[in-house]
Amino acid sequence: MRRKLAAGNWKMNGTGAALSELEALSASYPTSPVEILICPPATLLHRASATVKDSGLTVGGQDCHAAVSGAHTGDLSAQMLLDAGANAVILGHSERREDHGEQNDDIRAKARTAMDAGLKAIICVGESLEQREAANTLDIIGGQMSGSIPDQATGENLIVAYEPIWAIGTGKVPTLEEIGEVHDFIRARLERRFGEGVGRSVRLLYGGSVKPGNAAEIFAVSNVDGALVGGASLKAEDFSGIIRALENA
Ligand code: PGA
């Protein structure tokens, strides 16, 4: 059985004051049948990890460097994230692909380093609106998967997040059929590459404008094991609505 996962990506939002949202969430979820992960900005990681210590929440990073250490000004290593209390890291988010020109090869290298360090890698894939309209969605996602998922992936160290770029922060969401089609495709590709056992154990998240109001129907789609949530993860009340929907799915 795959444990469901509600993951929040705070992106470049939040200073110390935002820890009160984590305090509220921790109080609401001392334990949970689902895994609850918040990925705050790196500056908050250490304090966030202390804040959620005795709760059902854990914390993760939003990116890491492919090298173990060295002369990379401004970057963070997987080991540093781990040291700050993270147990997971988001890699290859479309905003990193866009803002920092990250390519599949870069993401695969980062994922290797993250997995070697003992972090779970949440690898993001997803098509642009143009690609969807040209009926290229599955080709694009297949290519991103083969390029950015390393060979050492297992159900323990890999999570795949399907995030259509046009659905991120826009309030637009694919139809449930479209989400189901992509998630089934990702599952089949994983089974083909890694074998049925591993392929079936990797968790698949949907991301892109998930809100308390649409979470339940998205979580009912086959092969959706949870969500990667941006905007609606910033407030404890909103994220709580999504966690509840996942607990009840
Ligand atoms: P959103 O972002 O929930 O604000 O659409 C999702 C994401 O980018 O992970």
PDB file of N, CA and C in Angstrom, residues 104 125-128 131-132 136-146 185:
ATOM      1  N   ASN A 104      16.610  18.075 -17.907  1.00  0.00           N
ATOM      2  CA  ASN A 104      16.406  16.740 -17.318  1.00  0.00           C
ATOM      3  C   ASN A 104      17.694  16.157 -16.739  1.00  0.00           C
ATOM      4  N   VAL A 125       7.209  16.718 -13.131  1.00  0.00           N
ATOM      5  CA  VAL A 125       7.079  16.667 -14.590  1.00  0.00           C
ATOM      6  C   VAL A 125       5.773  17.378 -14.960  1.00  0.00           C
ATOM      7  N   GLY A 126       5.674  17.818 -16.199  1.00  0.00           N
ATOM      8  CA  GLY A 126       4.423  18.464 -16.604  1.00  0.00           C
ATOM      9  C   GLY A 126       4.596  19.216 -17.901  1.00  0.00           C
ATOM     10  N   GLU A 127       3.487  19.336 -18.618  1.00  0.00           N
ATOM     11  CA  GLU A 127       3.518  19.946 -19.947  1.00  0.00           C
ATOM     12  C   GLU A 127       3.065  21.407 -19.899  1.00  0.00           C
ATOM     13  N   SER A 128       3.469  22.168 -20.905  1.00  0.00           N
ATOM     14  CA  SER A 128       2.974  23.538 -21.062  1.00  0.00           C
ATOM     15  C   SER A 128       1.610  23.475 -21.765  1.00  0.00           C
ATOM     16  N   GLN A 131       2.054  22.557 -25.385  1.00  0.00           N
ATOM     17  CA  GLN A 131       2.305  21.122 -25.581  1.00  0.00           C
ATOM     18  C   GLN A 131       1.020  20.321 -25.431  1.00  0.00           C
ATOM     19  N   ARG A 132       0.186  20.711 -24.462  1.00  0.00           N
ATOM     20  CA  ARG A 132      -1.088  19.985 -24.319  1.00  0.00           C
ATOM     21  C   ARG A 132      -1.956  20.188 -25.551  1.00  0.00           C
ATOM     22  N   ASN A 136       0.820  16.704 -27.220  1.00  0.00           N
ATOM     23  CA  ASN A 136       2.150  16.148 -26.935  1.00  0.00           C
ATOM     24  C   ASN A 136       2.357  15.809 -25.472  1.00  0.00           C
ATOM     25  N   THR A 137       1.317  15.896 -24.675  1.00  0.00           N
ATOM     26  CA  THR A 137       1.484  15.761 -23.225  1.00  0.00           C
ATOM     27  C   THR A 137       2.228  14.489 -22.825  1.00  0.00           C
ATOM     28  N   LEU A 138       1.770  13.352 -23.304  1.00  0.00           N
ATOM     29  CA  LEU A 138       2.369  12.100 -22.834  1.00  0.00           C
ATOM     30  C   LEU A 138       3.811  11.942 -23.320  1.00  0.00           C
ATOM     31  N   ASP A 139       4.089  12.421 -24.532  1.00  0.00           N
ATOM     32  CA  ASP A 139       5.470  12.377 -25.041  1.00  0.00           C
ATOM     33  C   ASP A 139       6.396  13.204 -24.165  1.00  0.00           C
ATOM     34  N   ILE A 140       5.931  14.390 -23.828  1.00  0.00           N
ATOM     35  CA  ILE A 140       6.744  15.298 -23.005  1.00  0.00           C
ATOM     36  C   ILE A 140       7.003  14.657 -21.648  1.00  0.00           C
ATOM     37  N   ILE A 141       5.966  14.105 -21.056  1.00  0.00           N
ATOM     38  CA  ILE A 141       6.115  13.548 -19.715  1.00  0.00           C
ATOM     39  C   ILE A 141       6.984  12.290 -19.747  1.00  0.00           C
ATOM     40  N   GLY A 142       6.808  11.488 -20.772  1.00  0.00           N
ATOM     41  CA  GLY A 142       7.666  10.306 -20.917  1.00  0.00           C
ATOM     42  C   GLY A 142       9.130  10.710 -21.014  1.00  0.00           C
ATOM     43  N   GLY A 143       9.408  11.746 -21.793  1.00  0.00           N
ATOM     44  CA  GLY A 143      10.780  12.227 -21.956  1.00  0.00           C
ATOM     45  C   GLY A 143      11.339  12.792 -20.662  1.00  0.00           C
ATOM     46  N   GLN A 144      10.523  13.549 -19.958  1.00  0.00           N
ATOM     47  CA  GLN A 144      10.985  14.116 -18.679  1.00  0.00           C
ATOM     48  C   GLN A 144      11.274  12.999 -17.685  1.00  0.00           C
ATOM     49  N   MET A 145      10.442  11.963 -17.718  1.00  0.00           N
ATOM     50  CA  MET A 145      10.652  10.852 -16.775  1.00  0.00           C
ATOM     51  C   MET A 145      11.936  10.102 -17.097  1.00  0.00           C
ATOM     52  N   SER A 146      12.125   9.734 -18.370  1.00  0.00           N
ATOM     53  CA  SER A 146      13.346   8.967 -18.653  1.00  0.00           C
ATOM     54  C   SER A 146      14.586   9.817 -18.423  1.00  0.00           C
ATOM     55  N   PHE A 185      -0.456   6.728 -17.122  1.00  0.00           N
ATOM     56  CA  PHE A 185       0.699   6.665 -18.018  1.00  0.00           C
ATOM     57  C   PHE A 185       2.006   6.642 -17.205  1.00  0.00           C
TER      58      PHE A 185
END
